[in-house]
């Protein structure tokens, strides 16, 4: 590449030295920037770590609070369930007692009815025995009357053979 005629080698050397100084300054500035950037990144990393730690701590506290709230809710629900179960058992026991009492009352009523029916049957049996005895006595009395009438008629027939004609 051709060089302009007004530049001399000395000027060129000066220009190269100037450019090298400029490059050295740029490199120093870049190193300073990298150092500053690294410090900023390190500071941001520290802040992020602190923020993350704070967030984790807050999350842990929130989780602990939620866990405690859940445990309280579960404990409350457990107590309510136990109370409901006790109340239900008590109600069932009351119902069972009511049914037992009703059954006992019904059994007593039925026993009384059986007793009355036994008495009625017994009375009917006695009445039937009395009726049977009276019927026997009536039949025997009729038989006696028939025997007496037959004997009377047989005596009359022997004494008075024409007696049957009279009747």
PDB file of C-alpha atoms in Angstrom:
ATOM      1  CA  UNK A   1       0.000   0.000   0.000  1.00  0.00           C
ATOM      2  CA  UNK A   2       1.484   3.270  -0.975  1.00  0.00           C
ATOM      3  CA  UNK A   3       2.101   5.801   1.748  1.00  0.00           C
ATOM      4  CA  UNK A   4       1.305   9.442   1.378  1.00  0.00           C
ATOM      5  CA  UNK A   5       4.350  11.439   0.445  1.00  0.00           C
ATOM      6  CA  UNK A   6       4.028  13.965   3.229  1.00  0.00           C
ATOM      7  CA  UNK A   7       4.464  11.254   5.948  1.00  0.00           C
ATOM      8  CA  UNK A   8       7.943  10.332   6.932  1.00  0.00           C
ATOM      9  CA  UNK A   9       9.135   7.293   8.663  1.00  0.00           C
ATOM     10  CA  UNK A  10       9.592   9.250  11.867  1.00  0.00           C
ATOM     11  CA  UNK A  11       6.001  10.332  11.681  1.00  0.00           C
ATOM     12  CA  UNK A  12       4.982   6.789  11.060  1.00  0.00           C
ATOM     13  CA  UNK A  13       6.953   5.583  14.035  1.00  0.00           C
ATOM     14  CA  UNK A  14       5.347   8.238  16.160  1.00  0.00           C
ATOM     15  CA  UNK A  15       1.954   7.249  14.914  1.00  0.00           C
ATOM     16  CA  UNK A  16       2.631   3.567  15.692  1.00  0.00           C
ATOM     17  CA  UNK A  17       3.873   4.493  19.168  1.00  0.00           C
ATOM     18  CA  UNK A  18       0.804   6.642  19.670  1.00  0.00           C
ATOM     19  CA  UNK A  19      -1.449   3.830  18.550  1.00  0.00           C
ATOM     20  CA  UNK A  20       0.393   1.423  20.838  1.00  0.00           C
ATOM     21  CA  UNK A  21      -0.079   3.812  23.754  1.00  0.00           C
ATOM     22  CA  UNK A  22      -3.709   4.179  22.821  1.00  0.00           C
ATOM     23  CA  UNK A  23      -4.023   0.411  22.653  1.00  0.00           C
ATOM     24  CA  UNK A  24      -2.294   0.056  26.055  1.00  0.00           C
ATOM     25  CA  UNK A  25      -4.640   2.671  27.517  1.00  0.00           C
ATOM     26  CA  UNK A  26      -7.631   0.883  25.984  1.00  0.00           C
ATOM     27  CA  UNK A  27      -6.355  -2.404  27.402  1.00  0.00           C
ATOM     28  CA  UNK A  28      -5.940  -0.815  30.827  1.00  0.00           C
ATOM     29  CA  UNK A  29      -9.395   0.734  30.553  1.00  0.00           C
ATOM     30  CA  UNK A  30     -10.802  -2.643  29.444  1.00  0.00           C
ATOM     31  CA  UNK A  31      -9.025  -4.365  32.367  1.00  0.00           C
ATOM     32  CA  UNK A  32     -10.368  -1.703  34.738  1.00  0.00           C
ATOM     33  CA  UNK A  33     -13.827  -2.179  33.244  1.00  0.00           C
ATOM     34  CA  UNK A  34     -13.522  -5.963  33.586  1.00  0.00           C
ATOM     35  CA  UNK A  35     -12.381  -5.499  37.183  1.00  0.00           C
ATOM     36  CA  UNK A  36     -15.268  -3.100  37.852  1.00  0.00           C
ATOM     37  CA  UNK A  37     -17.664  -5.452  36.063  1.00  0.00           C
ATOM     38  CA  UNK A  38     -16.359  -8.367  38.094  1.00  0.00           C
ATOM     39  CA  UNK A  39     -16.810  -6.352  41.291  1.00  0.00           C
ATOM     40  CA  UNK A  40     -20.333  -5.354  40.213  1.00  0.00           C
ATOM     41  CA  UNK A  41     -21.133  -8.956  39.263  1.00  0.00           C
ATOM     42  CA  UNK A  42     -19.697 -10.165  42.592  1.00  0.00           C
ATOM     43  CA  UNK A  43     -21.715  -7.530  44.455  1.00  0.00           C
ATOM     44  CA  UNK A  44     -24.850  -8.456  42.497  1.00  0.00           C
ATOM     45  CA  UNK A  45     -24.150 -12.150  43.134  1.00  0.00           C
ATOM     46  CA  UNK A  46     -23.802 -11.414  46.862  1.00  0.00           C
ATOM     47  CA  UNK A  47     -27.042  -9.401  46.768  1.00  0.00           C
ATOM     48  CA  UNK A  48     -28.762 -12.187  44.830  1.00  0.00           C
ATOM     49  CA  UNK A  49     -27.470 -14.766  47.302  1.00  0.00           C
ATOM     50  CA  UNK A  50     -28.693 -12.626  50.193  1.00  0.00           C
ATOM     51  CA  UNK A  51     -32.036 -12.047  48.456  1.00  0.00           C
ATOM     52  CA  UNK A  52     -32.351 -15.758  47.659  1.00  0.00           C
ATOM     53  CA  UNK A  53     -31.494 -16.608  51.267  1.00  0.00           C
ATOM     54  CA  UNK A  54     -34.072 -14.083  52.476  1.00  0.00           C
ATOM     55  CA  UNK A  55     -36.647 -15.504  50.074  1.00  0.00           C
ATOM     56  CA  UNK A  56     -35.850 -19.065  51.200  1.00  0.00           C
ATOM     57  CA  UNK A  57     -36.144 -17.911  54.805  1.00  0.00           C
ATOM     58  CA  UNK A  58     -39.483 -16.239  54.086  1.00  0.00           C
ATOM     59  CA  UNK A  59     -40.647 -19.338  52.201  1.00  0.00           C
ATOM     60  CA  UNK A  60     -39.585 -21.534  55.111  1.00  0.00           C
ATOM     61  CA  UNK A  61     -41.437 -19.252  57.549  1.00  0.00           C
ATOM     62  CA  UNK A  62     -44.513 -19.234  55.315  1.00  0.00           C
ATOM     63  CA  UNK A  63     -44.334 -23.022  54.944  1.00  0.00           C
ATOM     64  CA  UNK A  64     -43.957 -23.409  58.714  1.00  0.00           C
ATOM     65  CA  UNK A  65     -46.900 -21.070  59.277  1.00  0.00           C
ATOM     66  CA  UNK A  66     -48.996 -22.978  56.727  1.00  0.00           C
ATOM     67  CA  UNK A  67     -47.954 -26.294  58.275  1.00  0.00           C
ATOM     68  CA  UNK A  68     -48.861 -24.989  61.735  1.00  0.00           C
ATOM     69  CA  UNK A  69     -52.181 -23.669  60.436  1.00  0.00           C
ATOM     70  CA  UNK A  70     -52.859 -26.996  58.702  1.00  0.00           C
ATOM     71  CA  UNK A  71     -51.941 -28.935  61.866  1.00  0.00           C
ATOM     72  CA  UNK A  72     -54.256 -26.709  63.912  1.00  0.00           C
ATOM     73  CA  UNK A  73     -57.008 -27.197  61.365  1.00  0.00           C
ATOM     74  CA  UNK A  74     -56.446 -30.966  61.375  1.00  0.00           C
ATOM     75  CA  UNK A  75     -56.403 -31.004  65.171  1.00  0.00           C
ATOM     76  CA  UNK A  76     -59.597 -28.941  65.278  1.00  0.00           C
ATOM     77  CA  UNK A  77     -61.214 -31.207  62.702  1.00  0.00           C
ATOM     78  CA  UNK A  78     -60.082 -34.252  64.700  1.00  0.00           C
ATOM     79  CA  UNK A  79     -61.616 -32.815  67.868  1.00  0.00           C
ATOM     80  CA  UNK A  80     -64.831 -31.978  66.013  1.00  0.00           C
ATOM     81  CA  UNK A  81     -64.928 -35.485  64.570  1.00  0.00           C
ATOM     82  CA  UNK A  82     -64.409 -36.959  68.033  1.00  0.00           C
ATOM     83  CA  UNK A  83     -67.163 -34.730  69.452  1.00  0.00           C
ATOM     84  CA  UNK A  84     -69.461 -35.709  66.594  1.00  0.00           C
ATOM     85  CA  UNK A  85     -68.619 -39.383  67.119  1.00  0.00           C
ATOM     86  CA  UNK A  86     -69.312 -39.094  70.852  1.00  0.00           C
ATOM     87  CA  UNK A  87     -72.577 -37.280  70.164  1.00  0.00           C
ATOM     88  CA  UNK A  88     -73.505 -39.897  67.550  1.00  0.00           C
ATOM     89  CA  UNK A  89     -72.687 -42.769  69.935  1.00  0.00           C
ATOM     90  CA  UNK A  90     -74.697 -41.042  72.651  1.00  0.00           C
ATOM     91  CA  UNK A  91     -77.635 -40.567  70.283  1.00  0.00           C
ATOM     92  CA  UNK A  92     -77.395 -44.193  69.152  1.00  0.00           C
ATOM     93  CA  UNK A  93     -77.230 -45.315  72.797  1.00  0.00           C
ATOM     94  CA  UNK A  94     -80.322 -43.225  73.552  1.00  0.00           C
ATOM     95  CA  UNK A  95     -82.114 -44.721  70.579  1.00  0.00           C
ATOM     96  CA  UNK A  96     -81.073 -48.219  71.654  1.00  0.00           C
ATOM     97  CA  UNK A  97     -82.248 -47.507  75.209  1.00  0.00           C
ATOM     98  CA  UNK A  98     -85.569 -46.199  73.891  1.00  0.00           C
ATOM     99  CA  UNK A  99     -85.995 -49.291  71.725  1.00  0.00           C
ATOM    100  CA  UNK A 100     -85.012 -51.531  74.658  1.00  0.00           C
ATOM    101  CA  UNK A 101     -87.563 -49.829  76.899  1.00  0.00           C
ATOM    102  CA  UNK A 102     -90.230 -50.091  74.216  1.00  0.00           C
ATOM    103  CA  UNK A 103     -89.441 -53.777  73.772  1.00  0.00           C
ATOM    104  CA  UNK A 104     -89.519 -54.373  77.535  1.00  0.00           C
ATOM    105  CA  UNK A 105     -92.872 -52.581  77.722  1.00  0.00           C
ATOM    106  CA  UNK A 106     -94.174 -54.602  74.804  1.00  0.00           C
ATOM    107  CA  UNK A 107     -92.901 -57.849  76.344  1.00  0.00           C
ATOM    108  CA  UNK A 108     -94.597 -56.995  79.637  1.00  0.00           C
ATOM    109  CA  UNK A 109     -97.771 -56.144  77.755  1.00  0.00           C
ATOM    110  CA  UNK A 110     -97.586 -59.430  75.836  1.00  0.00           C
ATOM    111  CA  UNK A 111     -96.848 -61.358  79.053  1.00  0.00           C
ATOM    112  CA  UNK A 112     -99.910 -59.741  80.616  1.00  0.00           C
ATOM    113  CA  UNK A 113    -101.971 -60.627  77.553  1.00  0.00           C
ATOM    114  CA  UNK A 114    -100.681 -64.226  77.753  1.00  0.00           C
ATOM    115  CA  UNK A 115    -101.571 -64.304  81.433  1.00  0.00           C
ATOM    116  CA  UNK A 116    -105.066 -62.972  80.661  1.00  0.00           C
ATOM    117  CA  UNK A 117    -105.441 -65.462  77.804  1.00  0.00           C
ATOM    118  CA  UNK A 118    -104.301 -68.303  80.073  1.00  0.00           C
ATOM    119  CA  UNK A 119    -106.852 -67.165  82.636  1.00  0.00           C
ATOM    120  CA  UNK A 120    -109.528 -66.954  79.939  1.00  0.00           C
ATOM    121  CA  UNK A 121    -108.576 -70.437  78.698  1.00  0.00           C
ATOM    122  CA  UNK A 122    -108.577 -71.707  82.257  1.00  0.00           C
ATOM    123  CA  UNK A 123    -111.960 -70.080  82.898  1.00  0.00           C
ATOM    124  CA  UNK A 124    -113.265 -71.468  79.632  1.00  0.00           C
ATOM    125  CA  UNK A 125    -111.967 -74.914  80.585  1.00  0.00           C
ATOM    126  CA  UNK A 126    -113.706 -74.640  83.952  1.00  0.00           C
ATOM    127  CA  UNK A 127    -116.845 -73.374  82.229  1.00  0.00           C
ATOM    128  CA  UNK A 128    -116.626 -76.270  79.793  1.00  0.00           C
ATOM    129  CA  UNK A 129    -116.166 -78.723  82.675  1.00  0.00           C
ATOM    130  CA  UNK A 130    -119.182 -77.199  84.401  1.00  0.00           C
ATOM    131  CA  UNK A 131    -121.193 -77.393  81.164  1.00  0.00           C
ATOM    132  CA  UNK A 132    -120.030 -80.982  80.632  1.00  0.00           C
ATOM    133  CA  UNK A 133    -120.928 -81.868  84.225  1.00  0.00           C
ATOM    134  CA  UNK A 134    -124.314 -80.158  83.953  1.00  0.00           C
ATOM    135  CA  UNK A 135    -124.933 -81.856  80.607  1.00  0.00           C
ATOM    136  CA  UNK A 136    -124.054 -85.236  82.138  1.00  0.00           C
ATOM    137  CA  UNK A 137    -126.294 -84.544  85.085  1.00  0.00           C
ATOM    138  CA  UNK A 138    -129.092 -83.427  82.763  1.00  0.00           C
ATOM    139  CA  UNK A 139    -128.644 -86.525  80.596  1.00  0.00           C
ATOM    140  CA  UNK A 140    -128.614 -88.716  83.702  1.00  0.00           C
ATOM    141  CA  UNK A 141    -131.718 -86.997  85.051  1.00  0.00           C
ATOM    142  CA  UNK A 142    -133.462 -87.470  81.686  1.00  0.00           C
ATOM    143  CA  UNK A 143    -132.313 -91.090  81.688  1.00  0.00           C
ATOM    144  CA  UNK A 144    -133.665 -91.472  85.224  1.00  0.00           C
ATOM    145  CA  UNK A 145    -136.948 -89.874  84.145  1.00  0.00           C
ATOM    146  CA  UNK A 146    -137.085 -92.175  81.124  1.00  0.00           C
ATOM    147  CA  UNK A 147    -136.377 -95.157  83.378  1.00  0.00           C
ATOM    148  CA  UNK A 148    -139.014 -94.043  85.858  1.00  0.00           C
ATOM    149  CA  UNK A 149    -141.479 -93.360  83.074  1.00  0.00           C
ATOM    150  CA  UNK A 150    -140.726 -96.737  81.505  1.00  0.00           C
ATOM    151  CA  UNK A 151    -141.104 -98.458  84.849  1.00  0.00           C
ATOM    152  CA  UNK A 152    -144.319 -96.578  85.523  1.00  0.00           C
ATOM    153  CA  UNK A 153    -145.659 -97.452  82.111  1.00  0.00           C
ATOM    154  CA  UNK A 154    -144.624-101.073  82.429  1.00  0.00           C
ATOM    155  CA  UNK A 155    -146.377-101.303  85.812  1.00  0.00           C
ATOM    156  CA  UNK A 156    -149.506 -99.741  84.367  1.00  0.00           C
ATOM    157  CA  UNK A 157    -149.425-101.961  81.382  1.00  0.00           C
ATOM    158  CA  UNK A 158    -149.251-104.981  83.644  1.00  0.00           C
ATOM    159  CA  UNK A 159    -151.907-103.722  85.945  1.00  0.00           C
ATOM    160  CA  UNK A 160    -154.144-102.341  83.340  1.00  0.00           C
ATOM    161  CA  UNK A 161    -153.563-103.838  79.905  1.00  0.00           C
ATOM    162  CA  UNK A 162    -155.846-101.308  78.242  1.00  0.00           C
ATOM    163  CA  UNK A 163    -153.909 -98.394  79.726  1.00  0.00           C
ATOM    164  CA  UNK A 164    -152.077 -97.609  76.537  1.00  0.00           C
ATOM    165  CA  UNK A 165    -155.350 -97.152  74.787  1.00  0.00           C
ATOM    166  CA  UNK A 166    -156.195 -94.343  77.140  1.00  0.00           C
ATOM    167  CA  UNK A 167    -153.336 -92.312  75.914  1.00  0.00           C
TER     168      UNK A 167
END
